[in-house]
Structures are given as C-alpha cells and as structure tokens.
Short mmCIF file of C-alpha atoms and ligand atoms in Angstrom, two decimals:
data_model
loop_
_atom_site.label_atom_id
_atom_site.label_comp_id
_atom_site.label_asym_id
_atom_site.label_seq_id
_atom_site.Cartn_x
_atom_site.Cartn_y
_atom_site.Cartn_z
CA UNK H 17 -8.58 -23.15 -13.50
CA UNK H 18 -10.96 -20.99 -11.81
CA UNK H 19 -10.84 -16.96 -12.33
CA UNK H 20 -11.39 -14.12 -9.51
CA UNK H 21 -12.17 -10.37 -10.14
CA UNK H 22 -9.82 -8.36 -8.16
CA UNK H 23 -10.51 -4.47 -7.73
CA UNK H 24 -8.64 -1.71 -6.18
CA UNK H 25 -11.38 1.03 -4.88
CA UNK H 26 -8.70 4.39 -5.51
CA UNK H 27 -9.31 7.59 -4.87
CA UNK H 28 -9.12 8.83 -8.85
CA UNK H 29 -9.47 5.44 -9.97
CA UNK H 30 -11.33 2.12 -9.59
CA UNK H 31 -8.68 -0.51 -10.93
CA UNK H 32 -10.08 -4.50 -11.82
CA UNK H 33 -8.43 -7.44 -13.14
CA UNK H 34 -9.22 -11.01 -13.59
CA UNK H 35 -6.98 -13.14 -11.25
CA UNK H 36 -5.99 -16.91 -11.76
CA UNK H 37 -6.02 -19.05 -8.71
CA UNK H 38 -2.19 -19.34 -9.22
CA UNK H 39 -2.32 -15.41 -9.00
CA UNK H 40 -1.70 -15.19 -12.36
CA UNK H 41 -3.23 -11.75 -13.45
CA UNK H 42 -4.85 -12.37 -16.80
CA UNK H 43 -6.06 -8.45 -17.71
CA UNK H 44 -6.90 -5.21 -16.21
CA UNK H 45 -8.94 -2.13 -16.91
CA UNK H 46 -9.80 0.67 -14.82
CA UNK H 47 -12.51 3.79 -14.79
CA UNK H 48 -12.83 7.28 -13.10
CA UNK H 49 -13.76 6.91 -9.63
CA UNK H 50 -17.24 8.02 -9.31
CA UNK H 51 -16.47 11.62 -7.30
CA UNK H 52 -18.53 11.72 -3.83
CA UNK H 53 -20.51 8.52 -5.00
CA UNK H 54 -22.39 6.56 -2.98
CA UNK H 55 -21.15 3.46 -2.51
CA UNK H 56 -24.36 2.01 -4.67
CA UNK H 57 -22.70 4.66 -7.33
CA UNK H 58 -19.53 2.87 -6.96
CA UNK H 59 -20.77 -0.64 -7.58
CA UNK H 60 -22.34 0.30 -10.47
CA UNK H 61 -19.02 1.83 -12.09
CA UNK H 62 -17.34 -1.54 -10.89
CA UNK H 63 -20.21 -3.21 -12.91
CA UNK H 64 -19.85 -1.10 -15.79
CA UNK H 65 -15.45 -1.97 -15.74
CA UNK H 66 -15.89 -5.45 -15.27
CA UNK H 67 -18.45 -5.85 -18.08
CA UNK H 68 -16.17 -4.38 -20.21
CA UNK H 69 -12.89 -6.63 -19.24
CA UNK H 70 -14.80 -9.67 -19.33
CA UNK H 71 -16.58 -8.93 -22.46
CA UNK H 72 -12.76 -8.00 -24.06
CA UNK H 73 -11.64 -11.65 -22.42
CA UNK H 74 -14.86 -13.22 -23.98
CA UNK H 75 -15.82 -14.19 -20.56
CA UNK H 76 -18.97 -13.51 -18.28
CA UNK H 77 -19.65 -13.06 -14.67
CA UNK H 78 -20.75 -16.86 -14.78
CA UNK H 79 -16.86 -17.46 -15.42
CA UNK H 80 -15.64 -15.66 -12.40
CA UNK H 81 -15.93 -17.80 -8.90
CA UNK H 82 -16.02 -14.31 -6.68
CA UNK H 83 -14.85 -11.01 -6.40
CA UNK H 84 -12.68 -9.68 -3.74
CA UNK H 85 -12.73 -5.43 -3.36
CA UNK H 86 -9.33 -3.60 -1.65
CA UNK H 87 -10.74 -0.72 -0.39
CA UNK H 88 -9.10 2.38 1.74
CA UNK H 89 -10.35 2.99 5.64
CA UNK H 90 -11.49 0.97 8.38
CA UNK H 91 -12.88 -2.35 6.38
CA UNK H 92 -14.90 -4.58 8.33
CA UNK H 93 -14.00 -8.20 6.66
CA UNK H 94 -16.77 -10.57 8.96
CA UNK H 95 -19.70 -7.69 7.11
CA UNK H 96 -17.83 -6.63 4.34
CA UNK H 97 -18.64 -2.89 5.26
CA UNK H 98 -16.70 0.13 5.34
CA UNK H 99 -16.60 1.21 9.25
CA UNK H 100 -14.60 4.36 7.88
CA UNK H 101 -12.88 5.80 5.22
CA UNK H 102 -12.42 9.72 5.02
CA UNK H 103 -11.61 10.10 1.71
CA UNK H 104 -14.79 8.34 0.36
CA UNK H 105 -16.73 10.13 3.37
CA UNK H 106 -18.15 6.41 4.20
CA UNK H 107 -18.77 5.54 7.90
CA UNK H 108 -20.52 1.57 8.20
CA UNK H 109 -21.01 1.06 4.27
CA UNK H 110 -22.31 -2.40 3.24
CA UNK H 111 -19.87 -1.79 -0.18
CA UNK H 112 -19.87 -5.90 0.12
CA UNK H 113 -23.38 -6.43 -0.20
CA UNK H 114 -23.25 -3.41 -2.61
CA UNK H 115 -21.16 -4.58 -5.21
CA UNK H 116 -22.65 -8.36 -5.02
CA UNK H 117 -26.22 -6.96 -5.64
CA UNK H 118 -24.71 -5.21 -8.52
CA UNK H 119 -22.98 -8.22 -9.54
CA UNK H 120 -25.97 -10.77 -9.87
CA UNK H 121 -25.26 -11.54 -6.77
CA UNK H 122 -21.59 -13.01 -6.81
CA UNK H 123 -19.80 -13.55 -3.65
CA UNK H 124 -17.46 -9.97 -2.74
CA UNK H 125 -15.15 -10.39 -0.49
CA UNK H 126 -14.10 -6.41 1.30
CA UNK H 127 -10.81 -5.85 2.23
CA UNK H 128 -8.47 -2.72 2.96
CA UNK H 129 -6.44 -1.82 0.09
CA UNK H 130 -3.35 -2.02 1.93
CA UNK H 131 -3.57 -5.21 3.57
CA UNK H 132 -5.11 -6.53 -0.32
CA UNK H 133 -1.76 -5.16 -1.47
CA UNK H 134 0.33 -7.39 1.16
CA UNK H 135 -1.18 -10.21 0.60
CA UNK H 136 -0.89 -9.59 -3.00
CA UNK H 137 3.23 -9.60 -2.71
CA UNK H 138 3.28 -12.19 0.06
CA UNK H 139 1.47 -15.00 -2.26
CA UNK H 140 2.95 -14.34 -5.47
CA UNK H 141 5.39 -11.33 -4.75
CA UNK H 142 8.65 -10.27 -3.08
CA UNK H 143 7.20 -12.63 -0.09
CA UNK H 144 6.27 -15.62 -2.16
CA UNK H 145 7.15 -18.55 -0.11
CA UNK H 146 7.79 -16.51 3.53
CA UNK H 147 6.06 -17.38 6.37
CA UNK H 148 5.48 -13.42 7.53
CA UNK H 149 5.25 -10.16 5.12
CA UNK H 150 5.08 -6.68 5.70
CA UNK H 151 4.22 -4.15 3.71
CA UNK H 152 4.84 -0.64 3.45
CA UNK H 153 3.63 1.40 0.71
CA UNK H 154 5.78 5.03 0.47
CA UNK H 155 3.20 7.32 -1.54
CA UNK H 156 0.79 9.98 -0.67
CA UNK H 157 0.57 8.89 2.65
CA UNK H 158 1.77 5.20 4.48
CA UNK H 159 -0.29 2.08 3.37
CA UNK H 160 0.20 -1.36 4.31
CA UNK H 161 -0.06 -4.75 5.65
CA UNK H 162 0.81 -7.30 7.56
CA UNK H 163 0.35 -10.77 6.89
CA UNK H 164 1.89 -14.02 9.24
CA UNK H 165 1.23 -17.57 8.03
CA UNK H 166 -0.93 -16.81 5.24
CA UNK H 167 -3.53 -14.52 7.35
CA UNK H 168 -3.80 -10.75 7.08
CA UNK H 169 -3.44 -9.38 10.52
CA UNK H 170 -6.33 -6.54 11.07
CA UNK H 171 -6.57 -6.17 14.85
CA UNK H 172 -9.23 -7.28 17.31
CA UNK H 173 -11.91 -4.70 15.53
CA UNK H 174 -10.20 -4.01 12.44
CA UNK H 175 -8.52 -0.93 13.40
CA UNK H 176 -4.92 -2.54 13.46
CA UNK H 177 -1.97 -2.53 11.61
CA UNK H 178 -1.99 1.02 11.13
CA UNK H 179 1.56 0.83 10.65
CA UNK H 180 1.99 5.44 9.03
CA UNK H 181 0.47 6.71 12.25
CA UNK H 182 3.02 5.11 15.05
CA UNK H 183 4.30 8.36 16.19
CA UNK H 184 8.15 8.72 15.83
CA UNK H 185 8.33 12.24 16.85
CA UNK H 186 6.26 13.44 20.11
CA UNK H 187 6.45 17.19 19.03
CA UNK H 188 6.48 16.12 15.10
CA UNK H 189 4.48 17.19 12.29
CA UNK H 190 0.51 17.21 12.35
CA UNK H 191 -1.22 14.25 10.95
CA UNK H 192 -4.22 14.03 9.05
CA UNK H 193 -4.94 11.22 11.79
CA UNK H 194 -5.29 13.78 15.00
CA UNK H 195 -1.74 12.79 16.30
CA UNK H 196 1.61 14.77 15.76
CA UNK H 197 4.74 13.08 14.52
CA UNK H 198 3.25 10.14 12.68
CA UNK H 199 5.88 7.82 11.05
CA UNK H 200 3.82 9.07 7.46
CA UNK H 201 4.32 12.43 7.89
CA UNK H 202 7.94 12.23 7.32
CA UNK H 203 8.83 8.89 5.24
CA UNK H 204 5.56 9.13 3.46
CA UNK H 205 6.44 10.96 -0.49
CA UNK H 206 4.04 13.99 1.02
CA UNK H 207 6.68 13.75 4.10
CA UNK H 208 10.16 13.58 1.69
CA UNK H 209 8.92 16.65 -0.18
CA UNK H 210 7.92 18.41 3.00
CA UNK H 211 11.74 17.99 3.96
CA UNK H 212 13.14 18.68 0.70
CA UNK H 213 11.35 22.21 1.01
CA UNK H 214 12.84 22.55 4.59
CA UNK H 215 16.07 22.24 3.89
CA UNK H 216 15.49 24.61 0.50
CA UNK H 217 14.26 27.49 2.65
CA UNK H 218 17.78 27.63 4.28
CA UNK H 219 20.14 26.90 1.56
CA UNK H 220 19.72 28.69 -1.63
CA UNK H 221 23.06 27.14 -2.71
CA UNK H 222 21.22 23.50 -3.24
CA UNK H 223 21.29 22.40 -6.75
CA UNK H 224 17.77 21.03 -5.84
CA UNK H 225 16.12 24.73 -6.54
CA UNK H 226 17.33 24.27 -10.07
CA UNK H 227 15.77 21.04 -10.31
CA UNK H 228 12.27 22.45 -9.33
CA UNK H 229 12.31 25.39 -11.74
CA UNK H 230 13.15 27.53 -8.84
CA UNK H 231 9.68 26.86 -7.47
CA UNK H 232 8.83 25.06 -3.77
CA UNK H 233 5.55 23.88 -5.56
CA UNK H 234 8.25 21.97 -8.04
CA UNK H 235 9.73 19.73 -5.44
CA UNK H 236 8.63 16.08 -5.48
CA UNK H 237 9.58 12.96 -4.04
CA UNK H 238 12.25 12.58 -6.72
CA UNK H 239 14.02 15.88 -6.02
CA UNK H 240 16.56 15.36 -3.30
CA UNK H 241 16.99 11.70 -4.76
CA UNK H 242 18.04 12.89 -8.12
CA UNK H 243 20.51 15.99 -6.61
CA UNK H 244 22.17 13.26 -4.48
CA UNK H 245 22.60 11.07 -7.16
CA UNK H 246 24.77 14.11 -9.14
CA UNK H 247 26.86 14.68 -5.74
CA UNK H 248 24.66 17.69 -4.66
CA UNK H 249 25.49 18.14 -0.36
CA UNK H 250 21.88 19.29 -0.02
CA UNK H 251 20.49 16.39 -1.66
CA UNK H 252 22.73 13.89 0.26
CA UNK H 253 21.41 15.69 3.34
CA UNK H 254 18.06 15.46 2.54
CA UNK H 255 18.28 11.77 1.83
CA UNK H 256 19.96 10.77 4.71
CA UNK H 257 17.54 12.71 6.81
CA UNK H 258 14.58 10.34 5.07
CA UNK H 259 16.50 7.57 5.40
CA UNK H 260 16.83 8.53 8.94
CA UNK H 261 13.49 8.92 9.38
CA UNK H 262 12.32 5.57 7.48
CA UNK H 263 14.81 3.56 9.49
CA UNK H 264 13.14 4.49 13.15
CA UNK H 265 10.00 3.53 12.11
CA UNK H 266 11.03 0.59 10.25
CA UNK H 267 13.30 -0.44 12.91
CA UNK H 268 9.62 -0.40 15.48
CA UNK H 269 8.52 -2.71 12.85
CA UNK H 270 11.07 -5.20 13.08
CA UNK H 271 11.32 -4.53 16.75
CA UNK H 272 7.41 -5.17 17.36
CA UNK H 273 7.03 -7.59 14.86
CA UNK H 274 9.92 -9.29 13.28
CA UNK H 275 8.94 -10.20 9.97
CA UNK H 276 10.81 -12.65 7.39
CA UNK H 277 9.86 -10.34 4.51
CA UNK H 278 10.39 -6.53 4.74
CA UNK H 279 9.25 -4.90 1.53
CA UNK H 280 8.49 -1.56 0.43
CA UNK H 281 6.13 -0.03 -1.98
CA UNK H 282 5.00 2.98 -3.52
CA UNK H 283 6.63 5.78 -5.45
CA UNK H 284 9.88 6.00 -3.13
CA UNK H 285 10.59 2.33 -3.19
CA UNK H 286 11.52 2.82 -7.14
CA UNK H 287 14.96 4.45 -6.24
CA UNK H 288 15.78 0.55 -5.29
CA UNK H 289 19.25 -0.07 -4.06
CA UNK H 290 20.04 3.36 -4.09
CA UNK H 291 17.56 3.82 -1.14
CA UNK H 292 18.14 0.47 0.14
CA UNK H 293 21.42 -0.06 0.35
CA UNK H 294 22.02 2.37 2.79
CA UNK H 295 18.45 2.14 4.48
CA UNK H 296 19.48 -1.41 5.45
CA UNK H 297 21.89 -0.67 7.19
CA UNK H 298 20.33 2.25 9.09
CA UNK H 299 16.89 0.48 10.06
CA UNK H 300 19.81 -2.59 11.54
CA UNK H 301 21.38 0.01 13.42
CA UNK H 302 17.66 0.32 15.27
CA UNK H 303 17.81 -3.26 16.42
CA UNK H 304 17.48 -4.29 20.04
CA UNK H 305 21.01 -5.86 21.10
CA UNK H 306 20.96 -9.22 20.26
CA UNK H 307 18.28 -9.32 16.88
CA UNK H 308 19.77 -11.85 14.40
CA UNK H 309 19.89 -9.18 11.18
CA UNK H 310 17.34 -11.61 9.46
CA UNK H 311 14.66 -9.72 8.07
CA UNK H 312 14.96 -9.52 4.79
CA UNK H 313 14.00 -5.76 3.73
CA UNK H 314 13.59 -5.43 -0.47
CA UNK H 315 11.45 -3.78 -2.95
CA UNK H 316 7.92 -4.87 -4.13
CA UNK H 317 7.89 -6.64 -7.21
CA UNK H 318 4.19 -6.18 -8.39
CA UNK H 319 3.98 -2.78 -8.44
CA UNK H 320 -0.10 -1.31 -8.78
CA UNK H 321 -1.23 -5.22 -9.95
CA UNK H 322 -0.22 -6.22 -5.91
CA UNK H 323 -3.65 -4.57 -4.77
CA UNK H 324 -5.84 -6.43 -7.27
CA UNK H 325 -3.98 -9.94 -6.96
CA UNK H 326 -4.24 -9.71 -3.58
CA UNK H 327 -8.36 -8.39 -2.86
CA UNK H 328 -9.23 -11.19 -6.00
CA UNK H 329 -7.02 -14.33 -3.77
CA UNK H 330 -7.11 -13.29 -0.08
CA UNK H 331 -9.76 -15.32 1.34
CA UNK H 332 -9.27 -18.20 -1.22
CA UNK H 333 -5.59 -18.71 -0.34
CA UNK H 334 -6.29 -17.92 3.75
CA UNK H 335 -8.57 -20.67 3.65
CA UNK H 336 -6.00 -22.45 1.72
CA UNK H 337 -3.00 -22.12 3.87
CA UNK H 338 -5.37 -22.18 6.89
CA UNK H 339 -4.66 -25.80 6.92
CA UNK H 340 -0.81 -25.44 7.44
CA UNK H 341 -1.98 -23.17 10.57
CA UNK H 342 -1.29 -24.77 14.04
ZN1 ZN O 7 -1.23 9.85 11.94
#
C-alpha cells in the first residue's frame, strides 16, 4: 500500500491528510493559514502539519510516495506555480517547488482546490465509477471541477472551467471577477443571503426577520431554507428564486457539457433532497429539446475530505486511468 499527503491550501486554514492509493483517507490535521505569507511561509506551516500527522501515525516523510497541494486561483499544473490567486495575493508562485524544498525534496504535485475537490468525489465519491463529473461547490463563492475520463479539464492555459463566473444575468450583480451577473453571485451562499435580504427589505411580514434576530447582518444561507421548511410564503419565494437561479446555470452546464455525474457541494448542498428534489426538475426544464434527462444531479458525499483525497491521488490515478483513454 503506498500513502500520499493530500493538502487543501484555505484561506483560514491549511487542511492535510494521509491518502491511501485506494483513496482511503487514513488521518487529517490542519493549522492556521499563515496570514499574507509568502508562499515559502506557507510551506513551512505545511511542514510543520505534516510532521505532526505523521509523527501521530508513527510514520515519516520516507513513508509517503508524494504530495499533491489543492490550491485556490489560476494553478499552473506542467510548473506547479500559482499564475494567480487574489486571495493569497500570489501572481506566478513556484508553491510546487516551494513545498518540495520544504519537504526534503518529495515530489508536490499543484492543483486548484476545486478541480482537487472533483476529482476527489469522481474517484472515490458521488462519481465513483462515472466516466464524467462535475462539480459545483455552493459556499462563499462557486468552486469546482470538471473531470471526463479520469482527467481534470483546466483549459488550454489553465484558466478554464471557471464554471461561478458564466454570466446568467447581463445587467446582474457585480462580481468580484470584473463581470456583472456571474452565475456565483446569485447561487453562490454569499448570493442566497444577498436575496434573502432583498426580499426582507420589502416584506416585513416574512417570518425570516424573526429568524435573524430582526437583523439583515443575521441572514445566512440557512434562513429562507429553514422559513420554507415551516410554510413561511417569503421563504418559499426566496427558495424558488435560488432554485431558479441555480437551475439556469446548471442547465448551461449540462447544455455545454453533459456530464454523467452532476453533484453539488458546499454549505447549500446540505439541505439535500429538499433542494434537490425540486432543483431537478427545474435545471431539466433548461434542457435543449431533445436531451435524454440523464445526468444524474446529487449531493457530494465527502464533504471537506473531497479536496485532500483528491490533490493527494490526482496525478497518480490520471496516469492510471490514462490507459483506458482512447
Ligand atoms: Zn464573476
């Protein structure tokens, strides 16, 4: 059995685990992300977490065969650099070469968090055993992947796949991105509560104000999820307006792309069928005339371990199912 380090580069926290080659995660620890660090700073904290996993497992970095990073931004997989990421301020970091030098130098492996976390559900999660996955995360903003036969699909120059920022309303909300009416700035969590608010402002009847101690800095994702679930009209019309808005851009997805494995992450995605049920049928209702309803669309099943699984395995199982690759 040979063992992988797997870490998830966060924003508040650098996640690791030691990964099985079956994707079998075997432990995980995680530290305070290093606040403006350099990336050398951030290789050094990885250092400092994985010593003290592997020394808890009894292990050492002789045990481990590589280590594979998910980070957020533009990742650069042929140099293993950061192109950009604008929450770690990093334009062209070598974190690769970073981390390895920090690591004795072990083989690291970069990666962008959200395609780590696709590949992480489509070799051992909700897409075990499809031929085509993808991924969309509902938190803070949109993450995701998209992975086809066993390869994560990053674009010619890695700037692909940037599945929160197809714009689904020309006029729409302002994006962090520079664009208005990206698909994240209304099915994203951040989106859902900026909805819920809207539809407070106007109706001081909703049971939702109540639910938010009467405050518009109360409202989160679950707010107009939990006043629909006790009958509340507001609530109901709040949901069905996210639904609404999930379903277009879901429905480009499955328009553009047509995967066997729909499956959503993220804080949202834990309402399960209550979400999904209807949401189903909405993003179907988006189809082209004439789309066989065959994409499956479900809930992840690894939750936060999806990231690490997937940066510790995703070269070692490409190269793997490379070989069933016409
Ligand atoms: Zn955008």
């Amino acid at each position: 059995m040979s063992l992988y380090l797997g870490i998830d580069l966060g924003g508040t926290h650098i996640k690791t685990g030691i990964v099985t080659d079956r994707g079998k995660l075997i432990d995980t620890e995680s530290i305070a992300t290093p606040l403006g660090g350099s990336g050398a700073e951030l290789a050094r904290a990885m250092r400092q977490v994985n010593d003290r996993l592997l020394e808890r497992q009894e292990l050492t970095l002789d045990d481990i065969e590589s280590i594979g990073v998910g980070s957020p931004g533009i990742v650069d997989t042929q140099t293993d650099s950061v192109i950009f990421a604008g929450n770690l301020r990093f334009r062209h970091e070598p974190l690769g070469a970073e981390v390895s030098q920090v690591h004795d130098g072990k083989p690291v492996r970069l990666v962008n968090d959200g395609n780590a976390a696709a590949y992480g559900e489509s070799i051992v999660g909700s897409g075990r055993g499809a031929s085509s996955l993808v991924m969309i995360t509902l938190g803070t903003g949109i993450g995701g992947g998209i992975i086809i036969n066993g390869h994560i699909i990053t674009g010619y120059a890695y700037g692909g796949a940037e599945l929160g920022h197809m714009v689904i309303d020309l006029d729409g909300r302002h994006c962090t991105c520079g664009r208005r009416g990206c698909f994240e700035t209304y099915a994203s969590a951040t989106g859902l509560i900026l909805t819920t608010q809207d539809y407070m402002r106007n109706h001081p009847e909703t049971i939702m104000w109540a639910l938010c101690g009467q405050s518009l800095g109360g409202v989160s994702g679950r707010t107009a999820f939990d006043a629909a679930r006790e009958g509340d009209p507001g609530g109901k019309a709040v949901v069905n307006l996210y639904i609404h808005h999930l379903a277009v851009g879901l429905g480009n997805i499955v328009n553009s792309i047509e995967p066997e494995i729909l499956c959503l992450g993220g804080g949202v995605s834990h309402q399960g069928d209550f979400l999904l049920n209807p949401l189903r049928e909405a993003v179907y209702a988006e189809l082209i005339p004439g789309t066989v309803e065959k994409t499956r669309i479900v809930q992840a099943s690894l939750g936060n371990d999806a990231g690490i699984i997937g940066a510790a395995l995703s070269e070692v199982w490409t190269e793997h199912s490379s070989t069933t690759v016409v």
